[in-house]
Short mmCIF file of C-alpha atoms and ligand atoms in Angstrom, two decimals:
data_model
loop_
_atom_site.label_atom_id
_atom_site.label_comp_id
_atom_site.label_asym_id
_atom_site.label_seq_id
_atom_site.Cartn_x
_atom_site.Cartn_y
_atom_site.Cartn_z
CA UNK T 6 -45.51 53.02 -37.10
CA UNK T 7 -47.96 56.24 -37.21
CA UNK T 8 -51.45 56.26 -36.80
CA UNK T 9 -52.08 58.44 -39.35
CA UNK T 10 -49.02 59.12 -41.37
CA UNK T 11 -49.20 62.81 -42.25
CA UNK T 12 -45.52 63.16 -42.20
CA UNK T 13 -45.03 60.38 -44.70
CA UNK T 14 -47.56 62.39 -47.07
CA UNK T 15 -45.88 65.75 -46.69
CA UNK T 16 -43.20 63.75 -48.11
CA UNK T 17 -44.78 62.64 -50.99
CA UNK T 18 -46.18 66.50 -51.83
CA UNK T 19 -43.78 68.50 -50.67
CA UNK T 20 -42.40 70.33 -53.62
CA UNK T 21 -46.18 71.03 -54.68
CA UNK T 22 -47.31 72.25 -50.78
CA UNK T 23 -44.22 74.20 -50.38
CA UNK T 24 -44.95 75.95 -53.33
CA UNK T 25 -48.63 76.68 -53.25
CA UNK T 26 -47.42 77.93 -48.88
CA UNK T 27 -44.99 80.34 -50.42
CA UNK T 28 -47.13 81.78 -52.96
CA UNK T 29 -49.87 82.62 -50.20
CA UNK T 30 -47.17 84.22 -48.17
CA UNK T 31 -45.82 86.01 -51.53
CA UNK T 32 -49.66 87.26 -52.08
CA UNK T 33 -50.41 89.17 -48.92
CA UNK T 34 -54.17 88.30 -49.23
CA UNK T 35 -53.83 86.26 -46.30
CA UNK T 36 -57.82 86.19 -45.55
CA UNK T 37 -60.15 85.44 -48.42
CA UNK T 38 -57.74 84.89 -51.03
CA UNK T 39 -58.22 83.39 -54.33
CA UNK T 40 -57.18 79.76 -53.51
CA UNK T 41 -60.37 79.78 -50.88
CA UNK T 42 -63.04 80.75 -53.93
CA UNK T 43 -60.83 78.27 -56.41
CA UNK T 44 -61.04 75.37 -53.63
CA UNK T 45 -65.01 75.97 -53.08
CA UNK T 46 -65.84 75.94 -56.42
CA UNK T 47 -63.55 72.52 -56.94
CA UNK T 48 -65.17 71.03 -53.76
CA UNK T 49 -68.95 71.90 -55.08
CA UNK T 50 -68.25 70.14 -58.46
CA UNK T 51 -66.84 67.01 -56.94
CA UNK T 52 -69.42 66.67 -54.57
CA UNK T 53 -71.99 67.37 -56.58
CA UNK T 54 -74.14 70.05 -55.16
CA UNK T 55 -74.34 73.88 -56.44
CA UNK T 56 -72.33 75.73 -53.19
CA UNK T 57 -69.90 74.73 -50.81
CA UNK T 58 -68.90 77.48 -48.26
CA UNK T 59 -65.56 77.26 -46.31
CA UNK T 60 -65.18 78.10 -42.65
CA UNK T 61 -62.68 77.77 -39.59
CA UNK T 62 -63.68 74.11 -38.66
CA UNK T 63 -66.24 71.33 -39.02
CA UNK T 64 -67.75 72.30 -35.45
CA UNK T 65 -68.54 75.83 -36.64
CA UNK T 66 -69.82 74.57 -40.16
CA UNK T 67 -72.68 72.37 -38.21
CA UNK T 68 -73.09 75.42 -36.33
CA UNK T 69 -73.48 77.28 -39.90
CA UNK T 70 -75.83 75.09 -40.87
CA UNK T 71 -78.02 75.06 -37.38
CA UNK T 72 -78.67 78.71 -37.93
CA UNK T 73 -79.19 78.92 -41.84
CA UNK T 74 -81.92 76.64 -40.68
CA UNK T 75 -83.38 78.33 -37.68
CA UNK T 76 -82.95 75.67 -35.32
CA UNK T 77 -83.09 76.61 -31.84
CA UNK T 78 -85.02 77.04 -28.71
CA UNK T 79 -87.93 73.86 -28.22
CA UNK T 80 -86.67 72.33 -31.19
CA UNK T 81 -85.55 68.48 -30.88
CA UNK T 82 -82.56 67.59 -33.11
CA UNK T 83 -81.55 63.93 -33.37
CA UNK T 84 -78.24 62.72 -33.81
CA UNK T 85 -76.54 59.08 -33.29
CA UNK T 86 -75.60 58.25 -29.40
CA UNK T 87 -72.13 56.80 -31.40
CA UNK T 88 -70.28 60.22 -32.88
CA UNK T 89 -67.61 62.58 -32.10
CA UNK T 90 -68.39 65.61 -29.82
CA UNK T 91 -69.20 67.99 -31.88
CA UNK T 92 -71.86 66.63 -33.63
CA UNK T 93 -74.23 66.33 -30.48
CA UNK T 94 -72.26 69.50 -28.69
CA UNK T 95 -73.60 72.30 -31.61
CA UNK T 96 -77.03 71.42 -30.82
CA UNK T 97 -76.67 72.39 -27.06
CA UNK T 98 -74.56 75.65 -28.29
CA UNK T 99 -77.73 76.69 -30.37
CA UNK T 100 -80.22 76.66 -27.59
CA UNK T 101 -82.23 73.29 -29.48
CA UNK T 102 -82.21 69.98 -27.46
CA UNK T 103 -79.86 66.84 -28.98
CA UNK T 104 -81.75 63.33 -28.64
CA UNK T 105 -79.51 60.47 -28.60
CA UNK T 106 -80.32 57.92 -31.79
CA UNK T 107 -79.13 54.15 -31.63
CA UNK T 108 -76.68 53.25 -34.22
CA UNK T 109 -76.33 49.66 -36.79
CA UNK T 110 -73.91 47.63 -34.90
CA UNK T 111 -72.32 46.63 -38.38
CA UNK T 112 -72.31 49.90 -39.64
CA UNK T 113 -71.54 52.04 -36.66
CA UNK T 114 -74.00 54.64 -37.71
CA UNK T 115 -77.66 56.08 -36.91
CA UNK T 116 -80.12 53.05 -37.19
CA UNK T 117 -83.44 54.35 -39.08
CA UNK T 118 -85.57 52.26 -36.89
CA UNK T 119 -84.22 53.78 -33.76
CA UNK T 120 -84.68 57.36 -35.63
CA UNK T 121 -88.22 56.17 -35.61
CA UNK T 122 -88.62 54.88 -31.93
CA UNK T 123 -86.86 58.49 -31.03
CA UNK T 124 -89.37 60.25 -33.21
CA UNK T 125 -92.51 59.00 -31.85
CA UNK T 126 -91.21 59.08 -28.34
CA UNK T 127 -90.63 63.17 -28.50
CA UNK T 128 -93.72 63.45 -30.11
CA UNK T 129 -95.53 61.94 -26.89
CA UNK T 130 -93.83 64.30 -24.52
CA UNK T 131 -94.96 66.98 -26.85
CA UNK T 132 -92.67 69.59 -25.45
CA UNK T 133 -90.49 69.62 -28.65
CA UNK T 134 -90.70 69.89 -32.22
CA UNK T 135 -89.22 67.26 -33.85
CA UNK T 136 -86.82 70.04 -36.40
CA UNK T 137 -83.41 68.01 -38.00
CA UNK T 138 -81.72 64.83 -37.54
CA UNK T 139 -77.94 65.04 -37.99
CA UNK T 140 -76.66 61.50 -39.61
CA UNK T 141 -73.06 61.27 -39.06
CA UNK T 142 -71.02 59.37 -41.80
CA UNK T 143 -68.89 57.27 -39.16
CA UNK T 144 -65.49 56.46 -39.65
CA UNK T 145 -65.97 57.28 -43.60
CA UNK T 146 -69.08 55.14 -44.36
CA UNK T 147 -72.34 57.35 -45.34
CA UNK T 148 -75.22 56.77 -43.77
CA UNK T 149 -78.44 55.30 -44.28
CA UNK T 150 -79.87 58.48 -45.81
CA UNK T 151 -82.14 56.43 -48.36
CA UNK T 152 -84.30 55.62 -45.26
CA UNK T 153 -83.26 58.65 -42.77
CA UNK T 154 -84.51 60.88 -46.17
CA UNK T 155 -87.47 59.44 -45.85
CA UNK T 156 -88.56 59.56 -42.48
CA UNK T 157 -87.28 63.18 -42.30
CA UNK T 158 -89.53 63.96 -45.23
CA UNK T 159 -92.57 62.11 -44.03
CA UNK T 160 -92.07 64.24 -40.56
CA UNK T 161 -91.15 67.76 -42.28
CA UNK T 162 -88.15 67.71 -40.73
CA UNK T 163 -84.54 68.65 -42.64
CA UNK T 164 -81.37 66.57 -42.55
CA UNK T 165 -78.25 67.82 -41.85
CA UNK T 166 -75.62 65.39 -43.00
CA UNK T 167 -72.14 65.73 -40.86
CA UNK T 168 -69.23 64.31 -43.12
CA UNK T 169 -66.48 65.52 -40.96
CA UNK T 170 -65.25 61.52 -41.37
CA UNK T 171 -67.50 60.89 -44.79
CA UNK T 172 -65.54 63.38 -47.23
CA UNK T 173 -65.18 60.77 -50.16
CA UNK T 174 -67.68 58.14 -50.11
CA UNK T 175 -70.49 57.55 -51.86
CA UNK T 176 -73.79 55.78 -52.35
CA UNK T 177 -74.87 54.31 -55.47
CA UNK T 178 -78.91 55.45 -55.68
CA UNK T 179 -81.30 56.22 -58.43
CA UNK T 180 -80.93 59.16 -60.80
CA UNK T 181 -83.30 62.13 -60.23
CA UNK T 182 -84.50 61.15 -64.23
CA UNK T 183 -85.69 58.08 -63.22
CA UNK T 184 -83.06 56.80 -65.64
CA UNK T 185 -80.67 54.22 -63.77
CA UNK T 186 -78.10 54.49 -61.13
CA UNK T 187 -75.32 57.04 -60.16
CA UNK T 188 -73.09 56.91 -57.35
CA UNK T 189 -74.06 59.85 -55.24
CA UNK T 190 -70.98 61.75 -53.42
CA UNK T 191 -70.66 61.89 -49.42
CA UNK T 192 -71.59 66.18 -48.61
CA UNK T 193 -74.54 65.53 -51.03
CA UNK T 194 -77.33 63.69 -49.31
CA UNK T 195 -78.11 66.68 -46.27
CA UNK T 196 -80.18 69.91 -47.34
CA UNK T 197 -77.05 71.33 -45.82
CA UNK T 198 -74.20 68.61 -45.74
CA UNK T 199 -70.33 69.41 -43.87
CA UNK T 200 -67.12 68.47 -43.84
CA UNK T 201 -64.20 69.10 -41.29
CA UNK T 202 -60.18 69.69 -42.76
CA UNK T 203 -59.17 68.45 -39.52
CA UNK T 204 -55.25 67.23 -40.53
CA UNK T 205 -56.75 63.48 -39.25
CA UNK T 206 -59.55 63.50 -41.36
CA UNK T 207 -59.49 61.88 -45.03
CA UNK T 208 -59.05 65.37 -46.63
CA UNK T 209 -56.90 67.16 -43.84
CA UNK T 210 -55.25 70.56 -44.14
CA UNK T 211 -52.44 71.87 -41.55
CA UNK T 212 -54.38 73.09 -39.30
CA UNK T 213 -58.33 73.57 -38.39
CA UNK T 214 -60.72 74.16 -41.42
CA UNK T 215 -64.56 73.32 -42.33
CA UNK T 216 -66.92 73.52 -45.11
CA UNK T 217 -70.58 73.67 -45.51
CA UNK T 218 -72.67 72.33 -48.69
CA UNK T 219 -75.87 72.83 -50.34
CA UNK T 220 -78.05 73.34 -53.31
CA UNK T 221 -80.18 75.74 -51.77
CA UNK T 222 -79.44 79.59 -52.80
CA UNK T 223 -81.51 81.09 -49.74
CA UNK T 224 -79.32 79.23 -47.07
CA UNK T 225 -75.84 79.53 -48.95
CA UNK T 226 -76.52 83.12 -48.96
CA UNK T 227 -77.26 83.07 -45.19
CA UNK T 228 -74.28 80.69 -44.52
CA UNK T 229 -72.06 83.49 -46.19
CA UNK T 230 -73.43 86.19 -44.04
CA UNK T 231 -73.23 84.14 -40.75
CA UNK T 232 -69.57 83.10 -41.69
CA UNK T 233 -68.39 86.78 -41.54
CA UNK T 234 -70.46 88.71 -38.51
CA UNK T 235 -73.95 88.49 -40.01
CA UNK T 236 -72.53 90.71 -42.54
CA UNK T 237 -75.24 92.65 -44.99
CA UNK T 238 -74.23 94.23 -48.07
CA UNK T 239 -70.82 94.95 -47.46
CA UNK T 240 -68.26 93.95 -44.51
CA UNK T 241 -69.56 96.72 -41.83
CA UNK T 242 -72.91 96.48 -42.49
CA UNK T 243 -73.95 93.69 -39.79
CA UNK T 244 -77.78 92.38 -39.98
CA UNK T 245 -77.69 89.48 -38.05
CA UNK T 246 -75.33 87.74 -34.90
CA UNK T 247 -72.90 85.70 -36.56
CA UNK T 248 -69.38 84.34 -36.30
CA UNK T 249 -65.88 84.73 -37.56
CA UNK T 250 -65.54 81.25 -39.36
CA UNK T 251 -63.76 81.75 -42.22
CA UNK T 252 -60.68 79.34 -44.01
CA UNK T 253 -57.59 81.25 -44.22
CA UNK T 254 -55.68 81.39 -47.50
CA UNK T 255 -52.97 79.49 -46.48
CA UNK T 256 -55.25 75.97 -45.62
CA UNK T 257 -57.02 76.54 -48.67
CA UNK T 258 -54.09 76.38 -50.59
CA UNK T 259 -52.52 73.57 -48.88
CA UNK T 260 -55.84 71.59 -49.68
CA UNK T 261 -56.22 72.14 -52.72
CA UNK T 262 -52.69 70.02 -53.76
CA UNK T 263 -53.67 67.99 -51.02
CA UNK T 264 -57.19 67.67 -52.93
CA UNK T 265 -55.84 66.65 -56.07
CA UNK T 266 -53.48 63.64 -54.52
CA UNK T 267 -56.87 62.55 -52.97
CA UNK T 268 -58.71 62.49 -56.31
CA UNK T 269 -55.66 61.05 -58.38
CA UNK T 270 -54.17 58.21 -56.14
CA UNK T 271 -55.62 58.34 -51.93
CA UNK T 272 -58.59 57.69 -51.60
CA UNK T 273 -58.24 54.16 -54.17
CA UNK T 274 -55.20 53.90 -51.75
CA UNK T 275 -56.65 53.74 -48.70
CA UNK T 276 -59.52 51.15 -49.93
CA UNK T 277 -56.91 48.80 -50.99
CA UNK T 278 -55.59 49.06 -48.04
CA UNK T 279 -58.73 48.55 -45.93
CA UNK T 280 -59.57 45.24 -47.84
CA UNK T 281 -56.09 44.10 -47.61
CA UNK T 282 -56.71 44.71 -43.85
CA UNK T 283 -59.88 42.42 -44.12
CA UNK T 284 -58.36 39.73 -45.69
CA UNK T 285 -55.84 39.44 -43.74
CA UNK T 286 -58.44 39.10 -40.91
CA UNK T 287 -60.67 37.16 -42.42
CA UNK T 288 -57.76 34.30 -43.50
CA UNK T 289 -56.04 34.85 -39.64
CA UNK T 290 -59.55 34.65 -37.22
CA UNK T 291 -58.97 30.70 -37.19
CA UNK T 292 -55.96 30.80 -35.23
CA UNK T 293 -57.53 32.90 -32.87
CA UNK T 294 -58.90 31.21 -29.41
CA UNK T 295 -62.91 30.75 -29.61
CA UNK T 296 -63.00 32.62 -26.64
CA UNK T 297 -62.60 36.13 -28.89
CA UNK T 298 -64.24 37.30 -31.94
CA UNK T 299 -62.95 39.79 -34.36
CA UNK T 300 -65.80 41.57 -36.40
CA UNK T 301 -64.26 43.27 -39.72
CA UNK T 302 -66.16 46.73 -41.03
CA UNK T 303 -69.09 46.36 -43.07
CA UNK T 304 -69.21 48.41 -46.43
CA UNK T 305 -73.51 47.84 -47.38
CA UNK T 306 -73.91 46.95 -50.66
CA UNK T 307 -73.55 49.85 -53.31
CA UNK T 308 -72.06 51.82 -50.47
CA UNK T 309 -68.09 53.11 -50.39
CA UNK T 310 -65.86 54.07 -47.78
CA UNK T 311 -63.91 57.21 -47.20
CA UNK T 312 -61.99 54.90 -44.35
CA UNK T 313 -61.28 57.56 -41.92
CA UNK T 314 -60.58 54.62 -39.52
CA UNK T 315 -60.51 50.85 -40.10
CA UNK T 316 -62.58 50.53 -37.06
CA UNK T 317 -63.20 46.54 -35.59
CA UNK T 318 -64.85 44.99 -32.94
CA UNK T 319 -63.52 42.86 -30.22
CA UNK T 320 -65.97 40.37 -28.74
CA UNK T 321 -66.07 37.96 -26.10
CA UNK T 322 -69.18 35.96 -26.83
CA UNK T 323 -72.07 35.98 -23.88
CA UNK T 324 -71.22 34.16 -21.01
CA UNK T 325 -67.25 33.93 -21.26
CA UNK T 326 -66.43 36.96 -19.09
CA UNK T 327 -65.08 40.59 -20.71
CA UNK T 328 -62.20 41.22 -22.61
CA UNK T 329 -59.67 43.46 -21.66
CA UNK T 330 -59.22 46.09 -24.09
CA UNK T 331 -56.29 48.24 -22.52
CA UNK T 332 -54.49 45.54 -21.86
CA UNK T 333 -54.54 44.67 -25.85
CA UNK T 334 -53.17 48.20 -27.06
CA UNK T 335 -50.98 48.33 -24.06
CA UNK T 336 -48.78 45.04 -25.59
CA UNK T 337 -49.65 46.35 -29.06
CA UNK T 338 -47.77 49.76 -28.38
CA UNK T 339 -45.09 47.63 -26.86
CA UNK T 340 -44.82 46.06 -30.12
CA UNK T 341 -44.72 49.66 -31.87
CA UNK T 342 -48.12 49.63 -33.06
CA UNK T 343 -50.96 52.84 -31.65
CA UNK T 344 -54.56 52.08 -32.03
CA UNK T 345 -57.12 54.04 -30.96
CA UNK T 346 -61.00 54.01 -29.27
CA UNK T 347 -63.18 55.90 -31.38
CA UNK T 348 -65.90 56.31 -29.02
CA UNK T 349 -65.10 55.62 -25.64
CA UNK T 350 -68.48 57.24 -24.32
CA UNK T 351 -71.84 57.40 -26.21
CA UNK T 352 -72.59 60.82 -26.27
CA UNK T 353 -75.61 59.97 -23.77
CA UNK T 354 -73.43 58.98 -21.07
CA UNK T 355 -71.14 62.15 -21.57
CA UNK T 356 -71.07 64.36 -18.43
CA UNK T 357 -72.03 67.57 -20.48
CA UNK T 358 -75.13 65.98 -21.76
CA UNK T 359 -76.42 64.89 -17.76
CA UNK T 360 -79.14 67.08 -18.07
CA UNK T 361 -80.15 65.68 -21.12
CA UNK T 362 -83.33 63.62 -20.90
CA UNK T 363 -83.09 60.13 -22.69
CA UNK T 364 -85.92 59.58 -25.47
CA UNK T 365 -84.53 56.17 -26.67
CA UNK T 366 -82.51 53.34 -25.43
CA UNK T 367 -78.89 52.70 -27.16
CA UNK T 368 -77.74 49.16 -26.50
CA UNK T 369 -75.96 49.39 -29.69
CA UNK T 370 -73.79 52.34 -29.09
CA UNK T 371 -73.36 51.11 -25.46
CA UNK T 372 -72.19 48.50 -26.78
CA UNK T 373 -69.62 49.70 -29.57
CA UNK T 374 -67.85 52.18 -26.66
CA UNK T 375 -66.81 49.05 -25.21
CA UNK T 376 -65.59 46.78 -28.08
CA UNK T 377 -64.58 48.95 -30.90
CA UNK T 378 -60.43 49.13 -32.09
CA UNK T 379 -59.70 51.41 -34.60
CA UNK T 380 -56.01 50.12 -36.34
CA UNK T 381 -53.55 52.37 -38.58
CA UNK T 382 -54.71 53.43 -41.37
CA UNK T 383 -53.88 56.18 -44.33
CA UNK T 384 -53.13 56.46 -48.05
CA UNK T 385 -48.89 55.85 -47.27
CA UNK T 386 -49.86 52.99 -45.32
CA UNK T 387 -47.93 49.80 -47.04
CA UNK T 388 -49.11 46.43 -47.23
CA UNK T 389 -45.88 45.00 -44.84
CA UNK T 390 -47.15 47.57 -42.00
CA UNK T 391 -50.73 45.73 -42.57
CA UNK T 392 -49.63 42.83 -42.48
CA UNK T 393 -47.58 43.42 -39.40
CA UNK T 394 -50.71 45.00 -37.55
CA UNK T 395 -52.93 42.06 -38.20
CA UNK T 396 -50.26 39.78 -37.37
CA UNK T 397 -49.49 41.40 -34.46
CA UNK T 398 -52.99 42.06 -33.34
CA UNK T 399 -53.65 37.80 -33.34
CA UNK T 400 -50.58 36.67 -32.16
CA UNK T 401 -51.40 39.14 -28.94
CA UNK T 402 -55.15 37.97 -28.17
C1 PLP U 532 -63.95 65.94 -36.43
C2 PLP U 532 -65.43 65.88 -36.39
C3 PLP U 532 -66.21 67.03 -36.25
C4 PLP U 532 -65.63 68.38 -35.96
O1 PLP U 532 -64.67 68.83 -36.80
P1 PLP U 532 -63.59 69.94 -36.30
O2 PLP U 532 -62.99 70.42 -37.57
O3 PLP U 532 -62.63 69.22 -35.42
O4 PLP U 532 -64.34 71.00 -35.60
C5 PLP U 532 -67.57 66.90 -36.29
N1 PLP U 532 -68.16 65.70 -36.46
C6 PLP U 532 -67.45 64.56 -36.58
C7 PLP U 532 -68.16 63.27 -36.77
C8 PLP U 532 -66.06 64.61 -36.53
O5 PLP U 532 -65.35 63.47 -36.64
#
């Protein structure tokens, strides 16, 4: 069984991807061909927001959006201890300082309260300015950007949303009329939201890729420049220090077949799949020795999932020793199945971030690095191989 089946989907799209791969090759307008405008403008629409800008990867399209906004030296940027890399790591790379946010143990990501603790505890040093927080949609579940919006507009601050994993979900919120609900599209909730085409990620391409949204002219304009050398008005005219993030031709046509499967059948897939997965837990956990608890995600209410990972948590409740973690993917492997830990190490504890002074405590991601399980899980994923995981999983513990 695969992790992530990618193979399984070339499968399913190959006549379609081979295709659109030839034509690019037929073309000749290998950089900054017309598939890379034609996927923008079909990424802005379903999203939701007025300009989405591709680049080279979802590292260098928070990095985009760090310098469309300014942020750098003395500025504090806040970002949940529980993330990939990257999201912490582009703060560093633009001279601004990354402090650490606790996360919701049920829903993995930043915790508003501990946004506010982190807030007020920079504010006392007084050696930064309190500039962004980055909310990270983990494992494919948005964050809490009612309440993040808020604080970040009661303390001037912009929000960056990173939806490397979110691509896909959605929150259902008020209209801007006033006039009932809408379900509100993941890449939508930051002043400048971004997505990664990572292949692993819920809208992958074959290779790296990125994008950068927002509504806001002035920045998108800025963003285009910084994508291609701080480029003026034409190519060798350079007004600025930028970068060389662009999305070649080729992954923008790939993604945009890719795109449509997504729209049409994947993403419903996957959240079939994902409460198939629950069930099954939630009808197996009796069997299970008292000694262990298995904690299923949590969707919030009006909130969907993207499911980059079916992510659970192993617990050994207080007082009954610790639960050995390797040892559990070491006899599930045995039995053919991967798993994975998404995080290992709270971005607090990494070794690049030493330096880095603390300003709040994380018990929750501290936590989650030690309990979390993330299980198979794609759109080609069948109900037998879900079955078999669970199954698997119980009969192993
Ligand atoms: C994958 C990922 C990124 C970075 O994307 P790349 O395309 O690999 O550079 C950033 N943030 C999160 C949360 C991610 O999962």
């Amino acid at each position: 069984m695969e992790f992530r089946d990618l193979k399984k989907q070339y499968q399913a799209l190959k006549t379609d991807i081979d295709q659109a791969m030839v034509d690019v090759a037929t073309s000749g307008a290998y950089i900054m061909g017309s598939p890379v405008k034609e996927l923008e403008k079909e990424l802005a629409e379903y999203v939701g927001v007025k300009h989405c800008l591709s680049c080279a990867n979802g590292t260098d399209a928070l990095t985009l959006a760090l310098k469309a906004l300014g942020i750098g030296k003395g500025d504090a940027v806040f970002v949940p201890d529980f993330t990939f890399f990257s999201s912490a790591e582009v703060v560093s790379l633009e001279g601004a300082t990354p402090v650490f946010v606790d996360v919701d143990p049920r829903t993995f990501n930043m915790d508003p309260r501990s946004l506010d603790d982190a807030i007020r505890s920079v504010l006392d040093h007084m050696d930064l300015r309190p500039k962004a927080v980055i909310a990270v949609d983990l494992f494919g579940l948005p964050a809490n950007f009612t309440d993040i919006r808020a604080i970040a507009k009661r303390e001037g601050m912009y929000v960056i949303e990173d939806g490397a994993q979110g691509f896909g979900g959605s929150i259902r919120m008020p209209k801007a009329s006033g006039d009932g609900f809408e379900a509100r599209r993941a890449c939508s909730f930051g002043d400048i939201s971004t997505t990664s085409f990572f292949p692993a990620k819920p809208l992958g391409c074959y290779g790296d890729g990125g994008a950068v949204f927002t509504d806001n002219d002035e920045w998108a304009a800025l963003i285009e420049s910084y994508r291609v050398h701080g480029k003026g008005s034409f190519k060798y005219d350079n007004v600025r220090i930028g970068l060389n993030s662009r999305l070649d031709t080729l992954q923008a046509a790939i993604l945009r077949i890719k795109f449509r499967a997504f729209k049409e059948h994947e993403l419903a897939d996957v959240n079939k799949m994902a409460e198939y997965y629950t069930q099954l837990f939630d009808g197996m956990t009796k069997f299970l020795k008292k000694e262990i608890q298995i904690t299923t995600p949590y969707i919030p209410d009006g909130y969907t999932s993207s499911w980059a990972q079916y992510t659970i948590q192993l617990s050994v409740p207080s007082g009954n020793g610790t639960f050995n973690r390797e040892a559990l993917q070491a006899k599930l492997k045995a039995k053919g199945i991967p798993s994975m830990v998404y995080y290992p190490t709270p971005m607090s504890q990494q070794t690049a971030f030493k330096e880095v002074h603390s300003y709040a405590l994380t018990p929750n991601a501290q936590n989650l690095a030690k309990c979390v399980l993330s299980l198979p899980m794609h759109p080609y994923i069948t109900r037998e191989e879900v079955r078999q995981v669970v199954e698997t999983l119980i009969s192993s513990l």
